[in-house]
Coordinates of C-alpha atoms and ligand atoms in Angstrom, one line a residue:
X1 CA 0.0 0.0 0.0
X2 CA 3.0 2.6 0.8
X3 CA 4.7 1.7 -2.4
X4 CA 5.0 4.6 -4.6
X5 CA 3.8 4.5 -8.6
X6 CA 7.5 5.2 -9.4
X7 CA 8.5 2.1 -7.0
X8 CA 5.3 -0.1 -7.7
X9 CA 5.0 0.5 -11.2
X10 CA 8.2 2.4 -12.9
X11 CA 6.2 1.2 -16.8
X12 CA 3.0 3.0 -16.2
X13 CA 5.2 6.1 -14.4
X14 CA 8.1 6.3 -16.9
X15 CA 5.0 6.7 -19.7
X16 CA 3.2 9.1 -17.4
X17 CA 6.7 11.3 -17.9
X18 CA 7.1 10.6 -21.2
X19 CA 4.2 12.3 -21.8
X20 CA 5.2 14.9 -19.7
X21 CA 8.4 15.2 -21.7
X22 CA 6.0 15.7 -24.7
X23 CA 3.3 18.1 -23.5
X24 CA 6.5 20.1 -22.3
X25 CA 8.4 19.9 -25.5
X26 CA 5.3 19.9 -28.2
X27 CA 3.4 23.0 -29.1
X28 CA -0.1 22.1 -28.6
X29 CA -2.6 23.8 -30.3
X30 CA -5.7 21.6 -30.1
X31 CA -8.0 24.0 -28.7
X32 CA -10.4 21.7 -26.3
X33 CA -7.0 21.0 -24.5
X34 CA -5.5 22.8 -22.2
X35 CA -3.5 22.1 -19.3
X36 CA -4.9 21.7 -15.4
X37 CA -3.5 23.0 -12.6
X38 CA -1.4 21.7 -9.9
X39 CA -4.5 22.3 -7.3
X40 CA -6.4 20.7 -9.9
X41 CA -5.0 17.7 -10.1
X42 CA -4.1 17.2 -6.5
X43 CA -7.7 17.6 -6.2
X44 CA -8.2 14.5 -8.5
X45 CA -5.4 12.2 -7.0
X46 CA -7.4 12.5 -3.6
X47 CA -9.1 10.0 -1.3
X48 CA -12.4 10.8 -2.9
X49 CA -11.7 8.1 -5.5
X50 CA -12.2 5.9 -3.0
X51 CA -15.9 7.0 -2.4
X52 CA -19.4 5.9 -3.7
X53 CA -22.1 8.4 -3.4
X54 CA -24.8 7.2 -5.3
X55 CA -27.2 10.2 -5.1
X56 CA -27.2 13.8 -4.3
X57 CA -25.4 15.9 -1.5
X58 CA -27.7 14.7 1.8
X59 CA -29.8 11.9 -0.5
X60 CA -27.4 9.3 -1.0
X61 CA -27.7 5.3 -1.4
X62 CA -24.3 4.7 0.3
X63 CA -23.6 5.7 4.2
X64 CA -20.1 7.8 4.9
X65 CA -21.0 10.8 2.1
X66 CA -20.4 13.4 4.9
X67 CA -17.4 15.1 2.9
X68 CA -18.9 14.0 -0.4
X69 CA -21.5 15.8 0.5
X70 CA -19.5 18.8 1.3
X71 CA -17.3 18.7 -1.2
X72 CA -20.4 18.3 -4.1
X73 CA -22.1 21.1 -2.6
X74 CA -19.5 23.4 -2.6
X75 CA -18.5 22.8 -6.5
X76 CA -22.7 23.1 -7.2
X77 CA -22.5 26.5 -5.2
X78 CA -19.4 27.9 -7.2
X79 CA -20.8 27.1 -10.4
X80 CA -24.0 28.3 -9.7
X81 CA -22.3 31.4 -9.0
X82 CA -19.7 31.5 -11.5
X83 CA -22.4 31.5 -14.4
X84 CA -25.5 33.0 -12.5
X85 CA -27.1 29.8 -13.1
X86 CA -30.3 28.7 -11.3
X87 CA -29.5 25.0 -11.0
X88 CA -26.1 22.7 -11.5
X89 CA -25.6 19.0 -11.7
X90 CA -21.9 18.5 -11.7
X91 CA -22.0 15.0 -11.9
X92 CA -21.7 14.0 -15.9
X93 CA -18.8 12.2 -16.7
X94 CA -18.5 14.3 -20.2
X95 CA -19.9 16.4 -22.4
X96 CA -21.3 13.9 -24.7
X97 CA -23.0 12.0 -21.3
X98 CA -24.3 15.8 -20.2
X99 CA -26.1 15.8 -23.7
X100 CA -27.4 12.4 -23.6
X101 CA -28.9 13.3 -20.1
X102 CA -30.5 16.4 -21.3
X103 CA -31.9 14.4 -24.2
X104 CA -32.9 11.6 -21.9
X105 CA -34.5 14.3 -19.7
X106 CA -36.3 16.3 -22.1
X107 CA -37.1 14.2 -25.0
X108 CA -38.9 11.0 -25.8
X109 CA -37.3 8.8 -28.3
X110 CA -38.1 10.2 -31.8
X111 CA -38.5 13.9 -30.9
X112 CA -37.0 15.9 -33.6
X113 CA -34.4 17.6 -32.8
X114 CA -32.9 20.7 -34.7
X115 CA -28.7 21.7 -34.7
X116 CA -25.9 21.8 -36.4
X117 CA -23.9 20.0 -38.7
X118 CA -21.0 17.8 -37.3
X119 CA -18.8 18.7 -40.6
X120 CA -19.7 22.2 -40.3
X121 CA -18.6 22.8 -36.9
X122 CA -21.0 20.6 -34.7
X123 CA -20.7 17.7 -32.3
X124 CA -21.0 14.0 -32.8
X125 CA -23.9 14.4 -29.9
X126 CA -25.7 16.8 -31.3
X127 CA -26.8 14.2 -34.0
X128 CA -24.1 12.0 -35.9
X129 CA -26.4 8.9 -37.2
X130 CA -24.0 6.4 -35.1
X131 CA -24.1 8.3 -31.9
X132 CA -27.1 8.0 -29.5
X133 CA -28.3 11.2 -30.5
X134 CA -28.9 10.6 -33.8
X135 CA -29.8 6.4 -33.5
X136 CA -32.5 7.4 -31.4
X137 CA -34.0 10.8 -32.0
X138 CA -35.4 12.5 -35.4
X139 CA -32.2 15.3 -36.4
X140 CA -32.5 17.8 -38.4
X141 CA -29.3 19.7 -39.4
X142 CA -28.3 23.8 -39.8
X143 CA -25.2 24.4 -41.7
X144 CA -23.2 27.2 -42.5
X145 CA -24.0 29.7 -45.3
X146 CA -22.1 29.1 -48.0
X147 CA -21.2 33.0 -48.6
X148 CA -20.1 33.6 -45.2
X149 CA -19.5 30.8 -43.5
X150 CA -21.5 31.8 -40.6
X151 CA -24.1 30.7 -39.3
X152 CA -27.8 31.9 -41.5
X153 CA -30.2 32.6 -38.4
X154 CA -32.9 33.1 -41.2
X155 CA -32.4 29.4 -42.5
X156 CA -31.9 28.1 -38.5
X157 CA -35.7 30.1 -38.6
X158 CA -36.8 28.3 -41.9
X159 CA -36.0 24.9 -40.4
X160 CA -37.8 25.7 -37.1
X161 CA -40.8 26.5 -38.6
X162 CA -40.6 23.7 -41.1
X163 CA -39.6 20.7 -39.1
X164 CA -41.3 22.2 -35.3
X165 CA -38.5 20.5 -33.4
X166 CA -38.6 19.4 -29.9
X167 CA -35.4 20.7 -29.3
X168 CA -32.9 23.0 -30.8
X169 CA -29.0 23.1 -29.8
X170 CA -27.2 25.8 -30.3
X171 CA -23.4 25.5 -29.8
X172 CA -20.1 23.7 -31.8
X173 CA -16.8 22.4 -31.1
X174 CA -15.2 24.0 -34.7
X175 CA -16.7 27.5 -34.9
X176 CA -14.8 30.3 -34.8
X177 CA -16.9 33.0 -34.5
X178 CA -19.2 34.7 -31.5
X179 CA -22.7 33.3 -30.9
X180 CA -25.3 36.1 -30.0
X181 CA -28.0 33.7 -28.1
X182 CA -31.0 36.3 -27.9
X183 CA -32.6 35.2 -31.5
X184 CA -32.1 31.5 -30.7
X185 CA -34.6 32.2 -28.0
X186 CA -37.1 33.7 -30.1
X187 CA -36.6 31.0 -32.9
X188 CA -37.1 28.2 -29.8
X189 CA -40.3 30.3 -28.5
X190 CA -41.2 30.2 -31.9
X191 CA -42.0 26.7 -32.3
X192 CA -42.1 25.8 -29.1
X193 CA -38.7 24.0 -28.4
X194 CA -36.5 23.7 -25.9
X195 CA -33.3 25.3 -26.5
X196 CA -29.9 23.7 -25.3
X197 CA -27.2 25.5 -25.4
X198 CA -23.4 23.5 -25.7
X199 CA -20.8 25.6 -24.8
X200 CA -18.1 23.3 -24.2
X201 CA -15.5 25.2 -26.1
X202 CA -16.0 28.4 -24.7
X203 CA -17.7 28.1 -21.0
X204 CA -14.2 29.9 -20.1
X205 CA -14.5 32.6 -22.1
X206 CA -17.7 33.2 -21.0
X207 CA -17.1 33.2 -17.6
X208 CA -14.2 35.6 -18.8
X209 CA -16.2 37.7 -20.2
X210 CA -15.1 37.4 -23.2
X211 CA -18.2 35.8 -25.1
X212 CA -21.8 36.6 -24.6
X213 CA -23.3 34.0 -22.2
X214 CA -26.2 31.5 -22.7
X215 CA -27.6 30.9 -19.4
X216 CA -30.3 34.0 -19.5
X217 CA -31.5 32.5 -22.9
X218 CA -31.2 29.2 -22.7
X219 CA -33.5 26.6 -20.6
X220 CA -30.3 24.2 -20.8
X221 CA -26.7 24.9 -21.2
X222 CA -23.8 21.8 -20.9
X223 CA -20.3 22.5 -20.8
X224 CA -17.1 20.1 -20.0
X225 CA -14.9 21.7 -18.0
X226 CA -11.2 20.6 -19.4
X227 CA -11.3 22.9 -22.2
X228 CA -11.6 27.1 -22.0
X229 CA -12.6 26.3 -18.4
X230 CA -9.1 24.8 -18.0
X231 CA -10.6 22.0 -15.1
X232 CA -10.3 18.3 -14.8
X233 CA -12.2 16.5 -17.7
X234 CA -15.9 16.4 -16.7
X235 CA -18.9 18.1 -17.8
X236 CA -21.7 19.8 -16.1
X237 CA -25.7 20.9 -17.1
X238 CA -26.6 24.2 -15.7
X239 CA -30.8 24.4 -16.0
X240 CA -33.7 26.3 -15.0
X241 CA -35.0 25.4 -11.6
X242 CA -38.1 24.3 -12.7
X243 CA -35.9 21.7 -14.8
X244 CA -33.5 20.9 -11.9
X245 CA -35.4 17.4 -10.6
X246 CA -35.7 15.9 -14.2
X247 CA -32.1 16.9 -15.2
X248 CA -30.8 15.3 -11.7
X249 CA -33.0 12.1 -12.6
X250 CA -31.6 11.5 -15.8
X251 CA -28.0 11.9 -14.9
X252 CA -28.6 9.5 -11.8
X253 CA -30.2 7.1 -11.9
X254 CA -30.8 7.1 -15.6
X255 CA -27.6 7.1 -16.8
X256 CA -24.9 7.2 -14.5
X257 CA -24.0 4.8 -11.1
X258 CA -21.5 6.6 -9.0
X259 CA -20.7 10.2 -9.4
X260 CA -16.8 10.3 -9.4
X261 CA -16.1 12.6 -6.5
X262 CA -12.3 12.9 -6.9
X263 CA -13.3 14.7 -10.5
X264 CA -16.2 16.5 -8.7
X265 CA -13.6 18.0 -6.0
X266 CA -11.0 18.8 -8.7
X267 CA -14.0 20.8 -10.3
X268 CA -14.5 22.7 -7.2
X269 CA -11.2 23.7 -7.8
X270 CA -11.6 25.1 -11.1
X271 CA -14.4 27.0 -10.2
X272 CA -12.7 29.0 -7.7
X273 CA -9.9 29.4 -10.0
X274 CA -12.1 30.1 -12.6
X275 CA -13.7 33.2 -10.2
X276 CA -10.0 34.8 -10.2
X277 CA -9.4 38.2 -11.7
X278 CA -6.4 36.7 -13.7
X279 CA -8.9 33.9 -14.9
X280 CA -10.5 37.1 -16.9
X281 CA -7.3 38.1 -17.9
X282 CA -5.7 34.7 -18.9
X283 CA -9.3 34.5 -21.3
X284 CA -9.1 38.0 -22.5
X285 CA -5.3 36.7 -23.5
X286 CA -6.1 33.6 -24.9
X287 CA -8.9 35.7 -27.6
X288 CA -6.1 38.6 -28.2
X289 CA -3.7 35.6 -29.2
X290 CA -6.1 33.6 -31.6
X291 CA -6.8 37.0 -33.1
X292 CA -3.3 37.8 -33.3
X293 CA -2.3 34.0 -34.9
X294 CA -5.0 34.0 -37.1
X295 CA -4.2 37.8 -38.5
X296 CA 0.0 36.8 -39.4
X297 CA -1.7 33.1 -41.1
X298 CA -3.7 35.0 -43.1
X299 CA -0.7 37.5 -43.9
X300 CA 1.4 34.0 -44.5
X301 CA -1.0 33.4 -47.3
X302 CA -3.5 30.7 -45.5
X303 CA -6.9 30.8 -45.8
X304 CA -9.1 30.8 -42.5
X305 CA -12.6 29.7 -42.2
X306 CA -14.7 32.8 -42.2
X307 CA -11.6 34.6 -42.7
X308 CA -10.8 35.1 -39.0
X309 CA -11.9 34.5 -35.2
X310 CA -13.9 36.0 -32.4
X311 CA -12.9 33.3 -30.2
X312 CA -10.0 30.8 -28.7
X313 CA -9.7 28.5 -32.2
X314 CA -9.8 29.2 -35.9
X315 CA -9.9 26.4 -39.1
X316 CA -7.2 27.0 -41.4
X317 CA -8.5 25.9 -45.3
X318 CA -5.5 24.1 -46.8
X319 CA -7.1 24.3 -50.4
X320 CA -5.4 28.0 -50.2
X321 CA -1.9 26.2 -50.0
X322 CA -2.2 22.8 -52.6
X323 CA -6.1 21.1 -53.7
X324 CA -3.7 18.2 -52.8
X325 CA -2.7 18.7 -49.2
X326 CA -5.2 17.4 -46.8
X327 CA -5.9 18.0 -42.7
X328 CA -4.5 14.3 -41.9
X329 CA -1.3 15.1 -43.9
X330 CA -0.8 19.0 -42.6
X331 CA -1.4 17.4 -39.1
X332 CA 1.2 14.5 -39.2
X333 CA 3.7 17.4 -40.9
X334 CA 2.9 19.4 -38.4
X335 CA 3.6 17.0 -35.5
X336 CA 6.9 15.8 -36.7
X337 CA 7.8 19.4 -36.7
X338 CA 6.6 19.5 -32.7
X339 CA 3.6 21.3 -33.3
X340 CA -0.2 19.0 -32.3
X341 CA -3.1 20.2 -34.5
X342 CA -5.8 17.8 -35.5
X343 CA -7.5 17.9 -38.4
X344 CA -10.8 19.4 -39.1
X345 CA -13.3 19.7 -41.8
X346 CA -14.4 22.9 -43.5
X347 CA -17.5 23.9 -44.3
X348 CA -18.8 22.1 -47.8
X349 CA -15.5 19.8 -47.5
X350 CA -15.3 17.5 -50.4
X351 CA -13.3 15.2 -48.2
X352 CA -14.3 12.9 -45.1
X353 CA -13.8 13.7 -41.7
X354 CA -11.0 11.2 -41.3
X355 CA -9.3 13.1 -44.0
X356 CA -10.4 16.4 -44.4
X357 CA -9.2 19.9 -46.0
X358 CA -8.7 21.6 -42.9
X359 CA -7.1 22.3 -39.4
X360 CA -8.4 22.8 -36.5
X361 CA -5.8 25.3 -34.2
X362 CA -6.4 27.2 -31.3
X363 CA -4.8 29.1 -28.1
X364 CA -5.9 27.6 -24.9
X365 CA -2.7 25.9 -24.4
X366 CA 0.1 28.1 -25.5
X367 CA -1.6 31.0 -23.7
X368 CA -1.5 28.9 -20.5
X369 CA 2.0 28.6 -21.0
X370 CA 2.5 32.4 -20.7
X371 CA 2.8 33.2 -24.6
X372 CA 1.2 36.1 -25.5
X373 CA 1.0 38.4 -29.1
X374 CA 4.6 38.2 -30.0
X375 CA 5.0 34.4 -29.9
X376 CA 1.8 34.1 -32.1
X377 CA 3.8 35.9 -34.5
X378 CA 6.7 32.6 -34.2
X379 CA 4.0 30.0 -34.2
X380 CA 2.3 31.0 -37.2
X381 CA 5.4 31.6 -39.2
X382 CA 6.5 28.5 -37.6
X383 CA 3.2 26.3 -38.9
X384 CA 4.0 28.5 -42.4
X385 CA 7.5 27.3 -42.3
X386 CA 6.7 23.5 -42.0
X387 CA 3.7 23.5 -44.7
X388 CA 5.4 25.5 -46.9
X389 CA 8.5 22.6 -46.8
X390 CA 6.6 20.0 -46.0
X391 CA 8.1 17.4 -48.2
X392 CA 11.7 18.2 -47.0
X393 CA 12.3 16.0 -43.3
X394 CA 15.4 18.1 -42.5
X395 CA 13.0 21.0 -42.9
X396 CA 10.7 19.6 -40.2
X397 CA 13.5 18.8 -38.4
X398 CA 14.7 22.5 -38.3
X399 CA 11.5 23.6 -36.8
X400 CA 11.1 21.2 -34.1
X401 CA 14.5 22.6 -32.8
X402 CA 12.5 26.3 -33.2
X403 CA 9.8 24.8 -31.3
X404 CA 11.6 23.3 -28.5
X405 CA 13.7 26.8 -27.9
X406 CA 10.3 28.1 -27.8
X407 CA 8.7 25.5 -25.4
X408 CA 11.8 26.1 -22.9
X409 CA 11.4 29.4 -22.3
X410 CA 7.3 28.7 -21.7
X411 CA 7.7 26.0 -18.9
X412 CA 4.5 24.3 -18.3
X413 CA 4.6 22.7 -14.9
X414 CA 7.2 24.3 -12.6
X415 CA 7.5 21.8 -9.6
X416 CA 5.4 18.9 -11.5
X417 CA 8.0 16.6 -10.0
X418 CA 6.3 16.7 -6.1
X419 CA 3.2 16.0 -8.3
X420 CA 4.6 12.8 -9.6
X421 CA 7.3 12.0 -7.5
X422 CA 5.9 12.0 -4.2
Ligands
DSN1 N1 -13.8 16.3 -28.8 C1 -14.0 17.7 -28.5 C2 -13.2 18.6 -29.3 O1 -12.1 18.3 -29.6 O2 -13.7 19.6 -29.7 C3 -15.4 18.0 -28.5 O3 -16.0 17.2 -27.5

């Protein structure tokens, strides 16, 4: 029992580093990653792991949920408070299980469901035909306009009236641009739907105030909390009260057993971190970067999805470089040069997801690290560098040794040793 992972178990340790090593020496630019505190993480390494807590704080199946109690209570109170929300389950595993509770809850199977397109910017739970979602519910899809690349609120209106759905979602994991919630509202009042609102990519922005927020116009709103929000991986639904007992059914017992209360206490975590000035100023950051990344792309010669960003991520089109070079390829380039994308489709791509004719970046990561304008300036021109040569492997070679320079100087875990070590 005393036995530490690096003395019990030096394999599952020494690839725990390694990854380290990597997160350290890569630049990541996946923007639903980011990297967790210390506090954070301590959090999630804690006794509560050990604990089953079937239930809700005081109405629990299992006997000893005293500090469970406490400790779900408290992350439910800082959440309600961090997004003025009436009502907070903080229980769902994920995002996609925060969805399938809210469909659960507010749906019956076959309910038509209105939202957008997974290869336009939307979600696999927000309708893909093999995902729960769309197996067991009626979906119709929004896309983008084809001029703009926006979202048409007129057609989102079109297909309300049209298809009267149950439920709209509003929300995307691959949309760069700001989402003004007050017409979604109307369009759900409209027609009678509920309206959901996803806002896993940018909960932290919002809480930032850096994005408009959903929770005065929405009756539902999910977000995970490991992306903007910069928490443990997780999820939670924020609701109406009048909502609160059939969202709490439908996470538990309907879909999930035990609540994990080592993730639950780690979210506490990042709510109070998340209700820190410099949690404001680290968002207002991580938007002035994306704008500033996107703007020396573009003056590199790429073209970018809408041609720009409101937010934390942008798409690059790689058509604007070669009709030949797809997202997997840019995105194994990329790595090999030490830089983590992943790729993306574009709106109307004529490729498939798994291959696709874009790139998804963003600046959650980097601007954890401490990077601000000036290194957006290196990044870009180092992406530009390593597409513009990517069929030369010394050339990739050359900017990996850019990028680790770069990575030095922008430690990411000072001390993560008494993390590991101890
Ligand atoms: N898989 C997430 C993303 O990368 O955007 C969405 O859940």
């Amino acid at each position: 029992m005393k036995k530490s992972l690096f003395k019990f178990d030096p394999e599952v340790f020494e690839i725990a580093v390694s990854d380290l090593t990597r997160q350290q020496n890569y630049l990541t630019l996946i923007p639903s990653e980011n990297f967790a505190s210390h506090a954070v993480m301590q959090a999630q390494s804690t006794v509560f792991a050990n604990k089953y807590a079937e239930g809700y704080p005081t109405a629990r199946y299992y006997n000893g949920c005293d500090h469970s109690d406490q400790i779900e209570q408290l992350a439910i109170d800082r959440a309600k408070a961090l997004f003025s929300a009436e009502h907070v389950n903080v229980q769902p595993h994920s995002g996609s299980q925060a969805n399938l509770a809210v469909f659960h809850a507010l749906l019956s199977p076959g309910d038509v469901v209105l939202s957008m397109k997974l290869d336009h910017g939307g979600h696999l739970s927000h309708g893909l035909p093999q995902n729960f979602s769309g197996k067991y519910y009626d979906i119709v899809h929004y896309g983008l306009d084809p001029e703009t690349e926006r979202i048409n609120l007129e057609t989102v209106s079109q297909l309300a009236q049209k298809h009267k759905p149950n439920l709209i979602i509003v929300g995307a994991s691959a949309y760069p641009r700001e989402i003004d919630f007050a017409p979604w509202r109307e369009i759900a009042d409209s027609v009678g739907a509920y309206l959901l609102g996803d806002v896993a990519h940018i909960a932290g922005l919002i809480v930032g105030g850096v994005h408009p927020s959903p929770v005065p116009y929405c009756d539902v709103v999910t977000t995970t909390t490991h992306k903007t929000l910069r928490g443990p991986r997780g999820a939670i639904i924020m609701c109406r009260q009048e909502l609160a007992d059939d969202i709490d059914k439908s996470v538990f017992p309907g879909l999930q057993g035990g609540p994990f209360m080592h993730a639950i206490a780690a979210r506490a975590v990042a709510f109070k971190e998340a209700a820190q000035p410099e949690f404001a100023d680290y968002q207002k950051q991580v938007v002035t970067n994306a704008d500033a990344l996107s703007s020396r792309l573009t003056r590199n010669g790429f073209r970018l999805v809408t041609g720009g960003t409101d937010n934390h991520l942008m798409l690059i089109d790689l058509t604007s470089v070669s009709e030949k070079l797809s997202g997997r390829q840019a995105a194994n380039y990329l790595e090999d040069a030490g830089i983590i994308v992943n790729k993306n489709t574009i709106p109307f791509d004529s490729r498939s997801a798994n291959t696709t004719s874009g790139i998804r970046i963003g600046t959650p990561m980097i601007t954890s690290r401490g990077m601000k304008e000036k290194e957006m300036v290196q990044v870009a021109d180092l992406i530009t560098e390593t597409i513009e040569n990517r069929r030369r492997p010394s050339a990739r070679q050359q900017v990996k040794t850019k990028v680790e320079k770069l990575c030095r100087s922008f430690p990411i875990y000072e001390g993560i040793d008494q993390l590991l070590w101890s």
